[in-house]
Coordinates of C-alpha atoms in Angstrom, one line a residue:
X1 CA 0.0 0.0 0.0
X2 CA 1.3 3.4 -0.8
X3 CA 0.8 4.5 2.8
X4 CA -1.9 3.8 5.2
X5 CA -4.2 6.8 5.6
X6 CA -4.5 8.0 9.2
X7 CA -8.2 7.4 9.4
X8 CA -8.9 5.1 12.4
X9 CA -11.2 2.8 10.5
X10 CA -8.5 2.1 7.9
X11 CA -6.2 1.1 10.7
X12 CA -8.9 -1.3 12.0
X13 CA -9.4 -2.8 8.5
X14 CA -5.6 -3.3 8.1
X15 CA -5.3 -4.9 11.6
X16 CA -8.2 -7.3 10.8
X17 CA -6.5 -8.5 7.6
X18 CA -3.2 -8.8 9.5
X19 CA -5.0 -11.1 12.0
X20 CA -6.3 -13.2 9.2
X21 CA -2.8 -13.5 7.7
X22 CA -1.5 -14.6 11.1
X23 CA -4.3 -17.3 11.1
X24 CA -5.8 -15.9 14.3
X25 CA -8.4 -18.0 15.9
X26 CA -12.1 -16.9 15.9
X27 CA -12.0 -14.9 19.0
X28 CA -9.5 -12.3 17.6
X29 CA -11.3 -11.7 14.3
X30 CA -14.7 -11.5 16.2
X31 CA -13.4 -8.5 18.0
X32 CA -13.3 -6.5 14.8
X33 CA -17.0 -7.0 14.1
X34 CA -20.0 -5.2 15.5
X35 CA -22.6 -7.8 16.8
X36 CA -25.0 -6.7 14.0
X37 CA -22.5 -7.2 11.2
X38 CA -23.8 -8.4 7.8
X39 CA -21.4 -9.5 5.1
X40 CA -22.5 -9.6 1.4
X41 CA -20.1 -11.8 -0.7
X42 CA -21.0 -11.2 -4.3
X43 CA -20.9 -14.1 -6.8
X44 CA -17.4 -15.4 -7.5
X45 CA -15.5 -18.6 -8.4
X46 CA -15.8 -20.0 -4.8
X47 CA -19.4 -18.8 -4.1
X48 CA -21.1 -18.8 -7.5
X49 CA -24.4 -17.7 -5.9
X50 CA -22.8 -15.3 -3.5
X51 CA -23.6 -15.3 0.2
X52 CA -25.1 -13.2 3.0
X53 CA -23.6 -13.9 6.4
X54 CA -24.0 -12.7 10.0
X55 CA -21.3 -12.8 12.6
X56 CA -21.5 -16.5 13.4
X57 CA -21.4 -17.5 9.7
X58 CA -18.5 -15.1 9.0
X59 CA -16.5 -16.7 11.8
X60 CA -17.4 -20.2 10.7
X61 CA -16.2 -19.4 7.1
X62 CA -12.9 -18.0 8.5
X63 CA -12.4 -21.3 10.5
X64 CA -13.1 -23.4 7.4
X65 CA -10.5 -21.3 5.6
X66 CA -8.0 -22.0 8.3
X67 CA -8.7 -25.8 7.9
X68 CA -8.2 -25.9 4.1
X69 CA -5.2 -23.4 3.8
X70 CA -1.9 -24.0 5.5
X71 CA -0.9 -20.4 4.8
X72 CA -2.7 -17.3 3.6
X73 CA -1.7 -13.6 3.2
X74 CA -3.7 -10.5 2.6
X75 CA -1.8 -7.6 1.0
X76 CA -3.6 -4.3 1.2
X77 CA -2.9 -2.6 -2.1
X78 CA -4.9 0.5 -1.4
X79 CA -7.3 1.9 1.2
X80 CA -9.6 4.9 1.0
X81 CA -11.9 6.2 3.7
X82 CA -14.9 8.5 3.6
X83 CA -17.0 9.0 6.7
X84 CA -17.7 5.6 8.3
X85 CA -16.8 3.6 5.1
X86 CA -13.4 2.1 4.1
X87 CA -12.8 0.8 0.6
X88 CA -9.9 -1.7 0.2
X89 CA -8.2 -3.3 -2.8
X90 CA -6.6 -6.5 -1.5
X91 CA -4.4 -9.3 -3.0
X92 CA -4.9 -12.6 -1.3
X93 CA -2.7 -15.7 -1.7
X94 CA -2.5 -19.0 0.1
X95 CA -1.4 -22.6 0.1
X96 CA -3.9 -25.4 0.1
X97 CA -3.5 -27.8 3.0
X98 CA -5.9 -30.4 1.5
X99 CA -6.9 -31.3 -2.0
X100 CA -10.0 -29.8 -3.6
X101 CA -11.3 -31.6 -6.7
X102 CA -8.4 -31.4 -9.2
X103 CA -6.4 -29.1 -7.0
X104 CA -3.8 -30.9 -4.9
X105 CA -2.6 -29.9 -1.5
X106 CA 0.2 -27.4 -2.0
X107 CA -1.7 -25.5 -4.7
X108 CA -1.3 -21.8 -4.3
X109 CA -4.6 -20.0 -5.0
X110 CA -4.6 -16.3 -5.6
X111 CA -7.3 -13.6 -5.7
X112 CA -7.8 -9.9 -5.9
X113 CA -10.8 -8.3 -4.3
X114 CA -12.4 -5.1 -3.3
X115 CA -14.1 -4.9 0.1
X116 CA -16.2 -2.0 1.3
X117 CA -16.4 -1.9 5.1
X118 CA -18.9 0.2 7.0
X119 CA -18.1 0.9 10.7
X120 CA -20.2 1.6 13.7
X121 CA -18.6 2.3 17.1
X122 CA -15.2 1.5 15.6
X123 CA -16.2 -2.0 14.5
X124 CA -17.2 -3.5 11.1
X125 CA -21.0 -3.5 10.8
X126 CA -21.3 -4.2 7.1
X127 CA -18.9 -5.7 4.5
X128 CA -19.4 -6.1 0.8
X129 CA -16.8 -8.3 -1.0
X130 CA -16.2 -8.3 -4.7
X131 CA -13.7 -11.2 -5.4
X132 CA -11.8 -12.1 -8.5
X133 CA -10.1 -15.5 -8.2
X134 CA -7.5 -17.0 -10.5
X135 CA -8.6 -19.8 -12.8
X136 CA -8.0 -22.6 -10.3
X137 CA -8.2 -25.9 -12.2
X138 CA -6.8 -24.7 -15.5
X139 CA -3.8 -23.0 -13.8
X140 CA -3.0 -26.2 -11.9
X141 CA -3.4 -28.5 -14.9
X142 CA -1.0 -26.3 -16.9
X143 CA 1.6 -26.3 -14.1
X144 CA 1.4 -30.1 -13.6
X145 CA 1.8 -30.9 -17.3
X146 CA 4.7 -28.4 -17.6
X147 CA 3.2 -27.0 -20.8
X148 CA 4.3 -23.4 -21.0
X149 CA 1.4 -21.0 -20.6
X150 CA 0.2 -19.2 -23.7
X151 CA 1.2 -15.6 -23.9
X152 CA -1.5 -13.3 -22.6
X153 CA -2.1 -9.9 -24.2
X154 CA -1.9 -7.4 -21.4
X155 CA -2.9 -4.3 -23.4
X156 CA -6.1 -2.3 -23.3
X157 CA -7.5 -0.1 -26.1
X158 CA -6.1 3.4 -26.1
X159 CA -9.3 5.0 -24.9
X160 CA -9.4 2.7 -21.9
X161 CA -5.7 3.4 -21.0
X162 CA -6.4 7.2 -21.2
X163 CA -9.4 6.8 -18.9
X164 CA -7.5 4.7 -16.4
X165 CA -4.6 7.2 -16.4
X166 CA -7.0 10.0 -15.5
X167 CA -7.6 8.2 -12.1
X168 CA -3.9 7.7 -11.2

């Protein structure tokens, strides 16, 4: 991250993700949430129908993650705060502890996501996650067969590049 803004809720959001990186047990992450918290996870590769969770379900999901990943890290790329809302851009990576379908233990899933956190009384009361996960099975099959990956074109049309540069 280019520098953590001094907004207190940004600090709380960063500490929460640091606790997840340390694989903290449920009690520590629970302290970051308001009792009335609601999380909206929008459809993605791991939750194709999305999900809405309260506090107990959020903590259960985190514990399941601890069981299937031997390591995970959350890198905060950017954080912006306005009022009681913090917007985060996050990179997540991990190492699978157990196989899942075609994915063996040791597979290293990666994701990027945006999270919008709303705070009440210094605790997270609402969370909206928009996740983008790597192509899991295809990436692993390619790695196992040692076929070099095809070259990806990483360029955007000129008008999109100009638009993006206006926001930097």
